[in-house]
Amino acid sequence: MNEHALLNIKNLITLWEKASSPFNGFFTDEQLTYVRIPNSDWPNRVWLKQTLDEPALKEVLEIITTSPITLSFSYWDDTESTRYKLVEQYGFEQKSAQIGMSMGLGQKFKEEQRLTFEQVNQPEQAKIWTDVYPQSFKYHINPEILIKTFNQITYYTIYLDKTPIGTVLTIQAENAIGIHGLGIIPQMRKRGFAEETMAYILNKAIDNQLTYAYLQASELGKNIYLNMGFTVDFTMRNYINQLPAI
């Protein structure tokens, strides 16, 4: 994978680590890393630090089947690679896929000024954010994660007038910004609100003299980011175990 693919993945792992650390939920060895937080669907997962092979998958399977909290397995590789097929042969089922994308920052983007963005820094705001988030993503994030990490991770609730219509979070690492959890509730989609949110986030990053932006897009949202100037770096596939627990 190219340099920006690796930096994109590093930014994403930093997010998972910062989210899980206050809960003593970050575990790592030479082969793999996993994170788990009680009463939350995110970021609970396992990923490899070494090459994908059968011994590595055997360890992943053991971690997942013995964990008291449900974990998924995230595997990333070049978009053209077919190595992921080994994962499926080992009894895992793909539940989602995301496309890692990056873009150099330079010229600012036009903002339509229809939306306002409330940064989360109070428990009541964390509750609103975590109530809105599942409407876009169909899974739950424990508000305690936001409360314990909003000094390290920036969370915004997106408002149209006084109605919350979406979420986004960002994490800065070195000279880059990672953009995650951008979701607009279904009834407010196809009105350009995701693009307007991206313009707001990217312009703030430019003001802060950051030079690169990283994200992971769904296939559905990929064209939004391509049209803004992002390029595709890798594919991340997320798997669940279909075998019975040990």
Tab-separated table of C-alpha atoms in Angstrom:
chain	number	residue	atom	x	y	z
A	1	MET	CA	0.000	0.000	0.000
A	2	ASN	CA	1.137	3.559	-0.657
A	3	GLU	CA	2.313	6.055	1.962
A	4	HIS	CA	-1.057	7.769	2.334
A	5	ALA	CA	-2.884	4.453	2.687
A	6	LEU	CA	-0.597	3.602	5.609
A	7	LEU	CA	-1.030	7.055	7.181
A	8	ASN	CA	-4.808	6.776	6.741
A	9	ILE	CA	-4.808	3.437	8.571
A	10	LYS	CA	-2.544	4.853	11.290
A	11	ASN	CA	-5.025	7.715	11.821
A	12	LEU	CA	-7.919	5.257	12.075
A	13	ILE	CA	-6.079	3.039	14.565
A	14	THR	CA	-5.224	6.117	16.634
A	15	LEU	CA	-8.950	6.886	16.816
A	16	TRP	CA	-9.809	3.372	18.009
A	17	GLU	CA	-6.989	3.454	20.545
A	18	LYS	CA	-8.000	6.830	22.001
A	19	ALA	CA	-11.665	5.783	22.170
A	20	SER	CA	-10.931	2.540	24.009
A	21	SER	CA	-8.050	3.512	26.299
A	22	PRO	CA	-10.176	5.221	29.034
A	23	PHE	CA	-12.003	1.889	29.399
A	24	ASN	CA	-8.787	-0.172	29.563
A	25	GLY	CA	-10.033	-1.708	26.339
A	26	PHE	CA	-6.914	-1.651	24.130
A	27	PHE	CA	-5.003	-4.936	23.765
A	28	THR	CA	-2.062	-5.703	21.492
A	29	ASP	CA	0.617	-8.326	20.794
A	30	GLU	CA	3.054	-8.989	17.957
A	31	GLN	CA	0.401	-10.460	15.683
A	32	LEU	CA	-2.761	-8.421	16.224
A	33	THR	CA	-4.569	-5.715	18.169
A	34	TYR	CA	-8.131	-5.558	19.450
A	35	VAL	CA	-10.317	-3.036	21.230
A	36	ARG	CA	-13.489	-3.567	23.203
A	37	ILE	CA	-15.772	-1.331	25.243
A	38	PRO	CA	-18.779	-2.535	27.284
A	39	ASN	CA	-22.280	-1.389	26.308
A	40	SER	CA	-21.156	-0.122	22.907
A	41	ASP	CA	-21.125	-1.508	19.359
A	42	TRP	CA	-18.093	0.633	18.425
A	43	PRO	CA	-15.147	0.448	18.088
A	44	ASN	CA	-15.120	-3.221	19.142
A	45	ARG	CA	-12.924	-5.088	16.645
A	46	VAL	CA	-9.730	-7.002	15.892
A	47	TRP	CA	-7.106	-6.173	13.248
A	48	LEU	CA	-3.810	-7.678	12.164
A	49	LYS	CA	-0.367	-6.142	12.547
A	50	GLN	CA	1.259	-8.867	10.431
A	51	THR	CA	0.621	-10.576	7.095
A	52	LEU	CA	-2.709	-12.304	6.596
A	53	ASP	CA	-2.272	-16.077	6.801
A	54	GLU	CA	-3.964	-19.062	8.421
A	55	PRO	CA	-2.109	-18.884	11.771
A	56	ALA	CA	-3.055	-15.204	12.060
A	57	LEU	CA	-6.702	-15.970	11.295
A	58	LYS	CA	-6.661	-18.767	13.842
A	59	GLU	CA	-5.606	-16.267	16.534
A	60	VAL	CA	-8.235	-13.756	15.353
A	61	LEU	CA	-10.880	-16.462	15.594
A	62	GLU	CA	-9.788	-17.411	19.096
A	63	ILE	CA	-9.948	-13.775	20.287
A	64	ILE	CA	-13.414	-13.281	18.796
A	65	THR	CA	-14.959	-16.520	20.023
A	66	THR	CA	-13.667	-16.118	23.590
A	67	SER	CA	-14.423	-12.404	23.951
A	68	PRO	CA	-17.259	-11.455	26.357
A	69	ILE	CA	-18.033	-8.564	23.985
A	70	THR	CA	-18.908	-9.065	20.306
A	71	LEU	CA	-15.939	-8.188	18.096
A	72	SER	CA	-15.674	-7.817	14.324
A	73	PHE	CA	-12.517	-8.355	12.274
A	74	SER	CA	-11.290	-5.490	10.079
A	75	TYR	CA	-8.913	-6.295	7.225
A	76	TRP	CA	-7.446	-3.749	4.820
A	77	ASP	CA	-5.489	-4.194	1.619
A	78	ASP	CA	-4.957	-2.693	-1.824
A	79	THR	CA	-8.271	-2.335	-3.639
A	80	GLU	CA	-7.171	-4.794	-6.352
A	81	SER	CA	-5.973	-7.474	-3.912
A	82	THR	CA	-7.854	-10.758	-3.568
A	83	ARG	CA	-6.124	-11.893	-0.353
A	84	TYR	CA	-9.324	-11.155	1.554
A	85	LYS	CA	-10.811	-14.355	0.097
A	86	LEU	CA	-8.776	-16.329	2.638
A	87	VAL	CA	-10.781	-14.625	5.400
A	88	GLU	CA	-14.048	-15.805	3.878
A	89	GLN	CA	-12.688	-19.336	3.416
A	90	TYR	CA	-11.995	-19.385	7.153
A	91	GLY	CA	-15.649	-18.994	8.112
A	92	PHE	CA	-16.024	-15.206	8.317
A	93	GLU	CA	-18.871	-13.304	6.675
A	94	GLN	CA	-18.365	-9.788	5.353
A	95	LYS	CA	-20.787	-7.367	6.989
A	96	SER	CA	-19.513	-4.132	5.410
A	97	ALA	CA	-16.735	-2.602	3.325
A	98	GLN	CA	-15.221	0.854	3.324
A	99	ILE	CA	-12.908	2.622	0.914
A	100	GLY	CA	-9.916	4.415	2.389
A	101	MET	CA	-9.466	7.810	0.731
A	102	SER	CA	-7.066	10.742	1.088
A	103	MET	CA	-6.635	14.286	-0.191
A	104	GLY	CA	-4.022	17.004	0.087
A	105	LEU	CA	-5.376	20.250	1.541
A	106	GLY	CA	-4.875	23.600	-0.151
A	107	GLN	CA	-7.664	25.750	-1.553
A	108	LYS	CA	-10.699	26.303	0.657
A	109	PHE	CA	-14.163	24.964	-0.168
A	110	LYS	CA	-17.355	26.968	-0.584
A	111	GLU	CA	-19.700	26.710	2.409
A	112	GLU	CA	-23.440	27.241	1.953
A	113	GLN	CA	-23.993	28.290	5.581
A	114	ARG	CA	-27.244	26.335	5.957
A	115	LEU	CA	-25.956	24.226	8.833
A	116	THR	CA	-24.508	24.800	12.281
A	117	PHE	CA	-22.043	22.496	14.013
A	118	GLU	CA	-22.151	22.057	17.779
A	119	GLN	CA	-18.977	20.637	19.288
A	120	VAL	CA	-19.620	18.118	22.042
A	121	ASN	CA	-18.085	19.063	25.396
A	122	GLN	CA	-20.899	18.287	27.856
A	123	PRO	CA	-22.693	15.042	28.821
A	124	GLU	CA	-26.049	16.368	27.533
A	125	GLN	CA	-24.473	17.052	24.142
A	126	ALA	CA	-22.942	13.561	24.096
A	127	LYS	CA	-26.416	12.108	24.649
A	128	ILE	CA	-27.814	14.023	21.662
A	129	TRP	CA	-24.905	12.945	19.438
A	130	THR	CA	-25.270	9.280	20.356
A	131	ASP	CA	-29.061	9.426	19.889
A	132	VAL	CA	-28.641	10.793	16.336
A	133	TYR	CA	-25.743	8.567	15.257
A	134	PRO	CA	-27.640	5.213	15.026
A	135	GLN	CA	-30.212	6.781	12.718
A	136	SER	CA	-27.485	6.908	10.068
A	137	PHE	CA	-25.354	3.894	10.940
A	138	LYS	CA	-27.706	1.391	12.638
A	139	TYR	CA	-25.365	0.723	15.542
A	140	HIS	CA	-24.855	2.220	18.978
A	141	ILE	CA	-21.974	4.198	20.484
A	142	ASN	CA	-21.847	4.520	24.260
A	143	PRO	CA	-22.075	8.239	25.231
A	144	GLU	CA	-19.436	7.593	27.900
A	145	ILE	CA	-16.907	7.269	25.067
A	146	LEU	CA	-17.589	10.863	24.030
A	147	ILE	CA	-17.595	12.135	27.609
A	148	LYS	CA	-14.218	10.539	28.330
A	149	THR	CA	-12.517	11.459	25.043
A	150	PHE	CA	-13.838	14.818	23.819
A	151	ASN	CA	-10.538	16.439	24.797
A	152	GLN	CA	-8.752	14.187	22.290
A	153	ILE	CA	-11.431	13.504	19.672
A	154	THR	CA	-13.634	16.267	18.269
A	155	TYR	CA	-17.329	15.375	17.963
A	156	TYR	CA	-19.871	17.596	16.187
A	157	THR	CA	-23.651	17.354	16.083
A	158	ILE	CA	-24.921	18.761	12.788
A	159	TYR	CA	-27.965	21.044	13.032
A	160	LEU	CA	-30.387	22.383	10.453
A	161	ASP	CA	-32.064	25.306	12.185
A	162	LYS	CA	-32.457	23.828	15.693
A	163	THR	CA	-32.948	20.210	14.629
A	164	PRO	CA	-30.079	17.707	14.878
A	165	ILE	CA	-29.744	15.957	11.508
A	166	GLY	CA	-26.339	14.286	11.646
A	167	THR	CA	-22.991	13.608	13.236
A	168	VAL	CA	-19.296	13.749	12.432
A	169	LEU	CA	-16.106	13.283	14.410
A	170	THR	CA	-12.518	14.206	13.642
A	171	ILE	CA	-9.119	13.322	14.994
A	172	GLN	CA	-5.906	15.179	14.320
A	173	ALA	CA	-2.667	13.244	14.054
A	174	GLU	CA	0.538	14.994	13.087
A	175	ASN	CA	-0.265	17.222	10.091
A	176	ALA	CA	-3.460	15.445	9.036
A	177	ILE	CA	-7.111	15.230	9.954
A	178	GLY	CA	-9.124	12.017	10.015
A	179	ILE	CA	-12.839	12.426	9.337
A	180	HIS	CA	-15.134	9.693	10.656
A	181	GLY	CA	-18.742	9.002	11.576
A	182	LEU	CA	-20.179	11.483	9.065
A	183	GLY	CA	-23.826	10.582	8.803
A	184	ILE	CA	-26.967	12.470	7.806
A	185	ILE	CA	-30.282	11.007	8.973
A	186	PRO	CA	-32.198	9.326	6.105
A	187	GLN	CA	-34.980	11.891	5.762
A	188	MET	CA	-32.441	14.704	5.269
A	189	ARG	CA	-30.256	13.052	2.638
A	190	LYS	CA	-29.717	14.111	-0.999
A	191	ARG	CA	-29.768	17.791	-0.056
A	192	GLY	CA	-26.025	18.357	-0.053
A	193	PHE	CA	-25.649	18.364	3.739
A	194	ALA	CA	-22.802	15.810	3.737
A	195	GLU	CA	-20.875	17.946	1.246
A	196	GLU	CA	-21.537	21.066	3.308
A	197	THR	CA	-20.307	19.302	6.438
A	198	MET	CA	-17.159	18.186	4.637
A	199	ALA	CA	-16.500	21.752	3.455
A	200	TYR	CA	-16.808	23.004	7.040
A	201	ILE	CA	-14.453	20.333	8.423
A	202	LEU	CA	-11.880	20.692	5.648
A	203	ASN	CA	-11.847	24.486	5.867
A	204	LYS	CA	-11.197	24.282	9.618
A	205	ALA	CA	-8.341	21.875	8.925
A	206	ILE	CA	-6.866	24.297	6.383
A	207	ASP	CA	-7.191	27.148	8.893
A	208	ASN	CA	-5.251	24.957	11.343
A	209	GLN	CA	-2.527	24.507	8.696
A	210	LEU	CA	-3.089	20.774	8.301
A	211	THR	CA	-1.931	19.391	4.973
A	212	TYR	CA	-3.853	16.127	4.470
A	213	ALA	CA	-7.301	14.641	5.102
A	214	TYR	CA	-8.151	10.957	5.531
A	215	LEU	CA	-11.456	9.090	5.667
A	216	GLN	CA	-13.123	5.750	4.982
A	217	ALA	CA	-16.182	5.958	2.741
A	218	SER	CA	-18.993	3.591	2.003
A	219	GLU	CA	-19.485	2.616	-1.629
A	220	LEU	CA	-22.638	4.754	-1.548
A	221	GLY	CA	-20.772	7.846	-0.364
A	222	LYS	CA	-17.578	7.382	-2.372
A	223	ASN	CA	-18.575	9.696	-5.222
A	224	ILE	CA	-19.149	12.626	-2.846
A	225	TYR	CA	-15.498	12.468	-1.849
A	226	LEU	CA	-14.163	11.766	-5.337
A	227	ASN	CA	-15.942	14.907	-6.529
A	228	MET	CA	-14.250	16.900	-3.755
A	229	GLY	CA	-10.807	15.706	-4.845
A	230	PHE	CA	-10.156	12.627	-2.693
A	231	THR	CA	-8.396	9.613	-4.178
A	232	VAL	CA	-8.855	5.914	-3.347
A	233	ASP	CA	-6.042	4.302	-1.304
A	234	PHE	CA	-7.316	0.922	-0.058
A	235	THR	CA	-10.338	-1.183	0.833
A	236	MET	CA	-11.230	-2.183	4.388
A	237	ARG	CA	-13.550	-5.129	4.841
A	238	ASN	CA	-15.291	-5.788	8.151
A	239	TYR	CA	-16.190	-9.361	9.038
A	240	ILE	CA	-18.229	-11.196	11.615
A	241	ASN	CA	-17.565	-14.751	12.716
A	242	GLN	CA	-20.136	-17.283	11.527
A	243	LEU	CA	-18.724	-20.221	13.470
A	244	PRO	CA	-20.099	-21.242	16.881
A	245	ALA	CA	-18.229	-19.967	19.942
A	246	ILE	CA	-15.541	-22.214	21.400
